[in-house]
Amino acid sequence: MANFSTHLGVAAAGAGLLSVLCLQVGLAEPREALMLALLGTIGGILPDIDLQHAYPSRIMFSLFAILAAFMVVFSSENNLSIVELWGVGLITFGLIRFPIWMVFHEYTTHRGSIHSLVAAVLFMFLMTAFAHHVMGESPFVAWLFGLFVFLGFVLHLVLDELYSVDFMNHRIKRSFGTAFKILDWKKREKSTALVVATIIAWAFVPDSHAFWDTLLSADTYRIIGARLLP
């Protein structure tokens, strides 16, 4: 499998290039383009969130914990004191970063259910719903955010499969086929739970008609072609 630095570097490069394209053809504003680059990079390390004690897992859960802490604090009643707000934020961060992180790893295995295309779709739906309902983004931008998470996620799976092939010795390693898969068919209960979670997340995403109309429009690709070269 590719190491953390490779996943991070490739995802950052790919997301950066694609976010510039979105900016130049008018699909995203500068602030949104920066978010797209960040989300694509995060998506590129998300599949390793189930790798216990690894950098991606600690980084991702820390980011989730910080985000959740801010959301809880800013949604709390204004009559709380500063010290109480600090306490609420610290408790929220601590719960997610440590006990929830530990429970998550207790029921997940690396290259298991999380390391699949269905998981990529789940995270895309979660990001899209979060961007629309919490961040207040338009349905189009929310779906664009979700797409970048999905693309970064899939890029990670592809890289792991490529690293399972020894091209110099024309040999396929035993890990081949464990990275890029639809579901982990060996773990039926976990895979079923993942599918159910994906369906539930789908219920919260905004309307996608404008997004798909733009993404599949021939005019979009004519504009890209016109702006691609000097």
PDB file of C-alpha atoms in Angstrom:
ATOM      1  CA  MET A   1       0.000   0.000   0.000  1.00  0.00           C
ATOM      2  CA  ALA A   2       1.086   3.574  -0.550  1.00  0.00           C
ATOM      3  CA  ASN A   3       2.370   5.399   2.528  1.00  0.00           C
ATOM      4  CA  PHE A   4       0.803   8.432   4.169  1.00  0.00           C
ATOM      5  CA  SER A   5       3.114  10.936   2.464  1.00  0.00           C
ATOM      6  CA  THR A   6       2.302   9.535  -0.966  1.00  0.00           C
ATOM      7  CA  HIS A   7      -1.449   9.624  -0.369  1.00  0.00           C
ATOM      8  CA  LEU A   8      -1.281  13.144   1.025  1.00  0.00           C
ATOM      9  CA  GLY A   9       0.946  14.480  -1.754  1.00  0.00           C
ATOM     10  CA  VAL A  10      -0.944  12.913  -4.649  1.00  0.00           C
ATOM     11  CA  ALA A  11      -4.344  13.904  -3.231  1.00  0.00           C
ATOM     12  CA  ALA A  12      -3.193  17.479  -2.606  1.00  0.00           C
ATOM     13  CA  ALA A  13      -1.762  17.774  -6.106  1.00  0.00           C
ATOM     14  CA  GLY A  14      -4.829  16.284  -7.788  1.00  0.00           C
ATOM     15  CA  ALA A  15      -7.308  18.298  -5.734  1.00  0.00           C
ATOM     16  CA  GLY A  16      -5.291  21.470  -6.251  1.00  0.00           C
ATOM     17  CA  LEU A  17      -5.209  21.082 -10.026  1.00  0.00           C
ATOM     18  CA  LEU A  18      -8.903  20.255 -10.219  1.00  0.00           C
ATOM     19  CA  SER A  19      -9.882  23.136  -7.922  1.00  0.00           C
ATOM     20  CA  VAL A  20      -7.984  25.562 -10.171  1.00  0.00           C
ATOM     21  CA  LEU A  21      -9.939  24.195 -13.126  1.00  0.00           C
ATOM     22  CA  CYS A  22     -13.230  24.771 -11.273  1.00  0.00           C
ATOM     23  CA  LEU A  23     -12.154  28.311 -10.433  1.00  0.00           C
ATOM     24  CA  GLN A  24     -11.111  29.191 -13.963  1.00  0.00           C
ATOM     25  CA  VAL A  25     -14.282  27.919 -15.623  1.00  0.00           C
ATOM     26  CA  GLY A  26     -16.578  29.619 -13.125  1.00  0.00           C
ATOM     27  CA  LEU A  27     -17.760  26.595 -11.170  1.00  0.00           C
ATOM     28  CA  ALA A  28     -16.342  27.923  -7.903  1.00  0.00           C
ATOM     29  CA  GLU A  29     -15.381  31.209  -6.263  1.00  0.00           C
ATOM     30  CA  PRO A  30     -11.846  31.646  -4.802  1.00  0.00           C
ATOM     31  CA  ARG A  31     -12.988  30.730  -1.263  1.00  0.00           C
ATOM     32  CA  GLU A  32     -14.809  27.681  -2.570  1.00  0.00           C
ATOM     33  CA  ALA A  33     -11.813  26.641  -4.673  1.00  0.00           C
ATOM     34  CA  LEU A  34      -9.626  26.657  -1.556  1.00  0.00           C
ATOM     35  CA  MET A  35     -12.183  24.493   0.231  1.00  0.00           C
ATOM     36  CA  LEU A  36     -12.280  22.111  -2.738  1.00  0.00           C
ATOM     37  CA  ALA A  37      -8.509  21.671  -2.608  1.00  0.00           C
ATOM     38  CA  LEU A  38      -8.662  21.031   1.137  1.00  0.00           C
ATOM     39  CA  LEU A  39     -11.572  18.585   0.897  1.00  0.00           C
ATOM     40  CA  GLY A  40      -9.979  16.634  -1.936  1.00  0.00           C
ATOM     41  CA  THR A  41      -6.829  16.299   0.149  1.00  0.00           C
ATOM     42  CA  ILE A  42      -8.818  15.150   3.175  1.00  0.00           C
ATOM     43  CA  GLY A  43     -10.663  12.653   0.992  1.00  0.00           C
ATOM     44  CA  GLY A  44      -7.288  11.294  -0.081  1.00  0.00           C
ATOM     45  CA  ILE A  45      -6.468  10.162   3.455  1.00  0.00           C
ATOM     46  CA  LEU A  46      -9.990   9.269   4.646  1.00  0.00           C
ATOM     47  CA  PRO A  47      -9.771   5.536   3.761  1.00  0.00           C
ATOM     48  CA  ASP A  48      -6.970   5.173   6.309  1.00  0.00           C
ATOM     49  CA  ILE A  49      -9.121   6.551   9.106  1.00  0.00           C
ATOM     50  CA  ASP A  50      -9.612   2.946  10.257  1.00  0.00           C
ATOM     51  CA  LEU A  51      -5.866   2.333  10.551  1.00  0.00           C
ATOM     52  CA  GLN A  52      -5.418   2.437  14.314  1.00  0.00           C
ATOM     53  CA  HIS A  53      -2.574   4.577  15.676  1.00  0.00           C
ATOM     54  CA  ALA A  54      -1.831   5.891  12.146  1.00  0.00           C
ATOM     55  CA  TYR A  55      -1.431   9.578  11.309  1.00  0.00           C
ATOM     56  CA  PRO A  56      -4.558   9.771   9.091  1.00  0.00           C
ATOM     57  CA  SER A  57      -6.787   8.387  11.829  1.00  0.00           C
ATOM     58  CA  ARG A  58      -5.470  10.702  14.542  1.00  0.00           C
ATOM     59  CA  ILE A  59      -5.547  13.724  12.233  1.00  0.00           C
ATOM     60  CA  MET A  60      -9.072  13.070  10.964  1.00  0.00           C
ATOM     61  CA  PHE A  61     -10.580  12.390  14.370  1.00  0.00           C
ATOM     62  CA  SER A  62      -8.849  15.472  15.754  1.00  0.00           C
ATOM     63  CA  LEU A  63     -10.333  17.590  12.958  1.00  0.00           C
ATOM     64  CA  PHE A  64     -13.789  16.100  13.515  1.00  0.00           C
ATOM     65  CA  ALA A  65     -13.486  16.699  17.248  1.00  0.00           C
ATOM     66  CA  ILE A  66     -12.434  20.342  16.783  1.00  0.00           C
ATOM     67  CA  LEU A  67     -15.245  20.994  14.318  1.00  0.00           C
ATOM     68  CA  ALA A  68     -17.844  19.353  16.574  1.00  0.00           C
ATOM     69  CA  ALA A  69     -16.567  21.305  19.586  1.00  0.00           C
ATOM     70  CA  PHE A  70     -16.979  24.637  17.783  1.00  0.00           C
ATOM     71  CA  MET A  71     -20.442  23.678  16.544  1.00  0.00           C
ATOM     72  CA  VAL A  72     -21.588  22.731  20.061  1.00  0.00           C
ATOM     73  CA  VAL A  73     -20.113  25.860  21.622  1.00  0.00           C
ATOM     74  CA  PHE A  74     -21.643  28.246  19.101  1.00  0.00           C
ATOM     75  CA  SER A  75     -25.022  26.543  19.335  1.00  0.00           C
ATOM     76  CA  SER A  76     -25.089  26.771  23.151  1.00  0.00           C
ATOM     77  CA  GLU A  77     -27.141  29.285  25.081  1.00  0.00           C
ATOM     78  CA  ASN A  78     -25.542  32.729  25.399  1.00  0.00           C
ATOM     79  CA  ASN A  79     -26.171  32.770  29.148  1.00  0.00           C
ATOM     80  CA  LEU A  80     -23.349  30.279  29.713  1.00  0.00           C
ATOM     81  CA  SER A  81     -20.163  31.716  31.127  1.00  0.00           C
ATOM     82  CA  ILE A  82     -16.887  31.699  29.212  1.00  0.00           C
ATOM     83  CA  VAL A  83     -15.502  28.979  31.471  1.00  0.00           C
ATOM     84  CA  GLU A  84     -18.630  26.864  30.918  1.00  0.00           C
ATOM     85  CA  LEU A  85     -18.331  27.269  27.154  1.00  0.00           C
ATOM     86  CA  TRP A  86     -14.675  26.273  27.328  1.00  0.00           C
ATOM     87  CA  GLY A  87     -15.704  23.221  29.332  1.00  0.00           C
ATOM     88  CA  VAL A  88     -18.406  22.222  26.846  1.00  0.00           C
ATOM     89  CA  GLY A  89     -15.951  22.545  23.976  1.00  0.00           C
ATOM     90  CA  LEU A  90     -13.207  20.562  25.698  1.00  0.00           C
ATOM     91  CA  ILE A  91     -15.598  17.788  26.744  1.00  0.00           C
ATOM     92  CA  THR A  92     -16.966  17.511  23.187  1.00  0.00           C
ATOM     93  CA  PHE A  93     -13.461  17.380  21.752  1.00  0.00           C
ATOM     94  CA  GLY A  94     -12.318  14.811  24.306  1.00  0.00           C
ATOM     95  CA  LEU A  95     -15.282  12.497  23.763  1.00  0.00           C
ATOM     96  CA  ILE A  96     -14.794  12.333  19.999  1.00  0.00           C
ATOM     97  CA  ARG A  97     -11.018  12.260  19.978  1.00  0.00           C
ATOM     98  CA  PHE A  98     -10.572   9.507  22.551  1.00  0.00           C
ATOM     99  CA  PRO A  99     -13.493   7.207  23.553  1.00  0.00           C
ATOM    100  CA  ILE A 100     -15.334   7.456  20.215  1.00  0.00           C
ATOM    101  CA  TRP A 101     -12.032   7.020  18.378  1.00  0.00           C
ATOM    102  CA  MET A 102     -11.293   3.912  20.444  1.00  0.00           C
ATOM    103  CA  VAL A 103     -14.776   2.433  19.924  1.00  0.00           C
ATOM    104  CA  PHE A 104     -14.524   3.120  16.175  1.00  0.00           C
ATOM    105  CA  HIS A 105     -11.306   1.129  15.944  1.00  0.00           C
ATOM    106  CA  GLU A 106     -12.742  -1.630  18.082  1.00  0.00           C
ATOM    107  CA  TYR A 107     -15.320  -2.389  15.370  1.00  0.00           C
ATOM    108  CA  THR A 108     -13.362  -1.603  12.225  1.00  0.00           C
ATOM    109  CA  THR A 109     -10.446  -3.271  10.478  1.00  0.00           C
ATOM    110  CA  HIS A 110      -8.053  -1.707   8.007  1.00  0.00           C
ATOM    111  CA  ARG A 111      -8.979  -2.310   4.376  1.00  0.00           C
ATOM    112  CA  GLY A 112     -12.364  -3.490   5.568  1.00  0.00           C
ATOM    113  CA  SER A 113     -15.744  -1.865   4.991  1.00  0.00           C
ATOM    114  CA  ILE A 114     -14.354   1.682   5.135  1.00  0.00           C
ATOM    115  CA  HIS A 115     -11.899   0.873   2.338  1.00  0.00           C
ATOM    116  CA  SER A 116     -14.625   0.592  -0.333  1.00  0.00           C
ATOM    117  CA  LEU A 117     -16.543   2.505  -2.972  1.00  0.00           C
ATOM    118  CA  VAL A 118     -19.715   2.447  -0.872  1.00  0.00           C
ATOM    119  CA  ALA A 119     -17.786   4.193   1.912  1.00  0.00           C
ATOM    120  CA  ALA A 120     -16.632   6.780  -0.646  1.00  0.00           C
ATOM    121  CA  VAL A 121     -20.270   7.451  -1.538  1.00  0.00           C
ATOM    122  CA  LEU A 122     -21.191   7.656   2.161  1.00  0.00           C
ATOM    123  CA  PHE A 123     -18.554  10.305   2.847  1.00  0.00           C
ATOM    124  CA  MET A 124     -19.625  12.203  -0.268  1.00  0.00           C
ATOM    125  CA  PHE A 125     -23.220  12.269   0.977  1.00  0.00           C
ATOM    126  CA  LEU A 126     -22.143  13.275   4.490  1.00  0.00           C
ATOM    127  CA  MET A 127     -19.993  16.118   3.184  1.00  0.00           C
ATOM    128  CA  THR A 128     -22.716  17.305   0.817  1.00  0.00           C
ATOM    129  CA  ALA A 129     -25.368  17.294   3.546  1.00  0.00           C
ATOM    130  CA  PHE A 130     -23.025  19.007   6.028  1.00  0.00           C
ATOM    131  CA  ALA A 131     -22.036  21.694   3.528  1.00  0.00           C
ATOM    132  CA  HIS A 132     -25.651  22.483   2.719  1.00  0.00           C
ATOM    133  CA  HIS A 133     -27.386  22.189   6.091  1.00  0.00           C
ATOM    134  CA  VAL A 134     -24.591  23.348   8.426  1.00  0.00           C
ATOM    135  CA  MET A 135     -22.308  25.526   6.308  1.00  0.00           C
ATOM    136  CA  GLY A 136     -25.209  27.053   4.370  1.00  0.00           C
ATOM    137  CA  GLU A 137     -23.766  26.371   0.921  1.00  0.00           C
ATOM    138  CA  SER A 138     -25.982  26.199  -2.148  1.00  0.00           C
ATOM    139  CA  PRO A 139     -26.943  22.718  -3.371  1.00  0.00           C
ATOM    140  CA  PHE A 140     -24.541  23.020  -6.308  1.00  0.00           C
ATOM    141  CA  VAL A 141     -21.544  24.009  -4.178  1.00  0.00           C
ATOM    142  CA  ALA A 142     -22.455  21.427  -1.536  1.00  0.00           C
ATOM    143  CA  TRP A 143     -22.424  18.662  -4.145  1.00  0.00           C
ATOM    144  CA  LEU A 144     -19.149  19.991  -5.521  1.00  0.00           C
ATOM    145  CA  PHE A 145     -17.650  19.733  -2.022  1.00  0.00           C
ATOM    146  CA  GLY A 146     -18.933  16.180  -1.723  1.00  0.00           C
ATOM    147  CA  LEU A 147     -17.591  15.254  -5.162  1.00  0.00           C
ATOM    148  CA  PHE A 148     -14.069  16.339  -4.219  1.00  0.00           C
ATOM    149  CA  VAL A 149     -14.169  14.203  -1.075  1.00  0.00           C
ATOM    150  CA  PHE A 150     -15.344  11.282  -3.212  1.00  0.00           C
ATOM    151  CA  LEU A 151     -12.629  11.785  -5.843  1.00  0.00           C
ATOM    152  CA  GLY A 152      -9.899  12.043  -3.212  1.00  0.00           C
ATOM    153  CA  PHE A 153     -11.228   8.886  -1.552  1.00  0.00           C
ATOM    154  CA  VAL A 154     -11.274   6.930  -4.822  1.00  0.00           C
ATOM    155  CA  LEU A 155      -7.778   8.174  -5.703  1.00  0.00           C
ATOM    156  CA  HIS A 156      -6.558   6.684  -2.416  1.00  0.00           C
ATOM    157  CA  LEU A 157      -8.086   3.298  -3.293  1.00  0.00           C
ATOM    158  CA  VAL A 158      -6.537   3.359  -6.760  1.00  0.00           C
ATOM    159  CA  LEU A 159      -3.095   4.214  -5.377  1.00  0.00           C
ATOM    160  CA  ASP A 160      -3.248   1.332  -2.911  1.00  0.00           C
ATOM    161  CA  GLU A 161      -4.106  -1.069  -5.707  1.00  0.00           C
ATOM    162  CA  LEU A 162      -1.274   0.235  -7.884  1.00  0.00           C
ATOM    163  CA  TYR A 163       1.140  -0.320  -5.022  1.00  0.00           C
ATOM    164  CA  SER A 164      -0.087  -3.919  -4.829  1.00  0.00           C
ATOM    165  CA  VAL A 165       1.493  -4.616  -8.213  1.00  0.00           C
ATOM    166  CA  ASP A 166       5.256  -5.080  -8.535  1.00  0.00           C
ATOM    167  CA  PHE A 167       5.693  -3.855 -12.102  1.00  0.00           C
ATOM    168  CA  MET A 168       9.463  -4.434 -12.126  1.00  0.00           C
ATOM    169  CA  ASN A 169       9.207  -8.130 -11.253  1.00  0.00           C
ATOM    170  CA  HIS A 170       5.831  -8.618 -12.959  1.00  0.00           C
ATOM    171  CA  ARG A 171       4.385  -9.852  -9.699  1.00  0.00           C
ATOM    172  CA  ILE A 172       1.057  -9.219  -7.984  1.00  0.00           C
ATOM    173  CA  LYS A 173       1.229  -8.968  -4.205  1.00  0.00           C
ATOM    174  CA  ARG A 174      -1.201 -10.728  -1.881  1.00  0.00           C
ATOM    175  CA  SER A 175      -2.780  -7.386  -0.966  1.00  0.00           C
ATOM    176  CA  PHE A 176      -4.031  -6.923  -4.541  1.00  0.00           C
ATOM    177  CA  GLY A 177      -7.810  -6.619  -4.689  1.00  0.00           C
ATOM    178  CA  THR A 178      -8.244  -5.595  -1.052  1.00  0.00           C
ATOM    179  CA  ALA A 179      -8.155  -1.834  -1.654  1.00  0.00           C
ATOM    180  CA  PHE A 180     -10.444  -1.059  -4.580  1.00  0.00           C
ATOM    181  CA  LYS A 181     -13.720  -2.865  -3.946  1.00  0.00           C
ATOM    182  CA  ILE A 182     -17.416  -2.079  -3.823  1.00  0.00           C
ATOM    183  CA  LEU A 183     -17.902  -3.611  -0.367  1.00  0.00           C
ATOM    184  CA  ASP A 184     -16.111  -5.913   2.025  1.00  0.00           C
ATOM    185  CA  TRP A 185     -18.131  -9.028   1.261  1.00  0.00           C
ATOM    186  CA  LYS A 186     -16.341 -10.994   4.002  1.00  0.00           C
ATOM    187  CA  LYS A 187     -17.746  -8.683   6.706  1.00  0.00           C
ATOM    188  CA  ARG A 188     -21.433  -8.848   5.880  1.00  0.00           C
ATOM    189  CA  GLU A 189     -22.744  -7.244   9.075  1.00  0.00           C
ATOM    190  CA  LYS A 190     -20.397  -4.269   8.839  1.00  0.00           C
ATOM    191  CA  SER A 191     -21.027  -3.879   5.128  1.00  0.00           C
ATOM    192  CA  THR A 192     -24.782  -3.983   5.697  1.00  0.00           C
ATOM    193  CA  ALA A 193     -24.453  -1.277   8.348  1.00  0.00           C
ATOM    194  CA  LEU A 194     -22.394   0.783   5.904  1.00  0.00           C
ATOM    195  CA  VAL A 195     -25.056   0.483   3.201  1.00  0.00           C
ATOM    196  CA  VAL A 196     -27.791   1.459   5.668  1.00  0.00           C
ATOM    197  CA  ALA A 197     -25.760   4.485   6.808  1.00  0.00           C
ATOM    198  CA  THR A 198     -25.278   5.505   3.167  1.00  0.00           C
ATOM    199  CA  ILE A 199     -29.016   5.321   2.469  1.00  0.00           C
ATOM    200  CA  ILE A 200     -29.768   7.383   5.578  1.00  0.00           C
ATOM    201  CA  ALA A 201     -27.156   9.995   4.573  1.00  0.00           C
ATOM    202  CA  TRP A 202     -28.688  10.127   1.091  1.00  0.00           C
ATOM    203  CA  ALA A 203     -31.980  11.237   2.639  1.00  0.00           C
ATOM    204  CA  PHE A 204     -30.321  14.436   3.877  1.00  0.00           C
ATOM    205  CA  VAL A 205     -28.524  15.594   0.737  1.00  0.00           C
ATOM    206  CA  PRO A 206     -29.934  18.596  -1.174  1.00  0.00           C
ATOM    207  CA  ASP A 207     -31.372  18.488  -4.674  1.00  0.00           C
ATOM    208  CA  SER A 208     -28.728  17.511  -7.219  1.00  0.00           C
ATOM    209  CA  HIS A 209     -30.367  18.431 -10.528  1.00  0.00           C
ATOM    210  CA  ALA A 210     -28.395  21.654 -11.049  1.00  0.00           C
ATOM    211  CA  PHE A 211     -25.155  19.890 -10.167  1.00  0.00           C
ATOM    212  CA  TRP A 212     -25.618  17.004 -12.594  1.00  0.00           C
ATOM    213  CA  ASP A 213     -26.977  19.270 -15.337  1.00  0.00           C
ATOM    214  CA  THR A 214     -23.788  21.339 -15.119  1.00  0.00           C
ATOM    215  CA  LEU A 215     -21.455  18.358 -14.760  1.00  0.00           C
ATOM    216  CA  LEU A 216     -22.937  16.539 -17.748  1.00  0.00           C
ATOM    217  CA  SER A 217     -23.474  19.582 -19.949  1.00  0.00           C
ATOM    218  CA  ALA A 218     -21.520  19.770 -23.206  1.00  0.00           C
ATOM    219  CA  ASP A 219     -21.213  23.534 -22.677  1.00  0.00           C
ATOM    220  CA  THR A 220     -19.217  22.922 -19.490  1.00  0.00           C
ATOM    221  CA  TYR A 221     -16.619  20.903 -21.361  1.00  0.00           C
ATOM    222  CA  ARG A 222     -16.483  23.394 -24.224  1.00  0.00           C
ATOM    223  CA  ILE A 223     -15.610  26.089 -21.688  1.00  0.00           C
ATOM    224  CA  ILE A 224     -12.974  23.814 -20.123  1.00  0.00           C
ATOM    225  CA  GLY A 225     -11.489  23.125 -23.546  1.00  0.00           C
ATOM    226  CA  ALA A 226     -11.384  26.823 -24.383  1.00  0.00           C
ATOM    227  CA  ARG A 227      -9.635  27.719 -21.092  1.00  0.00           C
ATOM    228  CA  LEU A 228      -7.353  24.707 -20.814  1.00  0.00           C
ATOM    229  CA  LEU A 229      -4.495  25.882 -23.014  1.00  0.00           C
ATOM    230  CA  PRO A 230      -2.932  29.340 -23.596  1.00  0.00           C
TER     231      PRO A 230
END
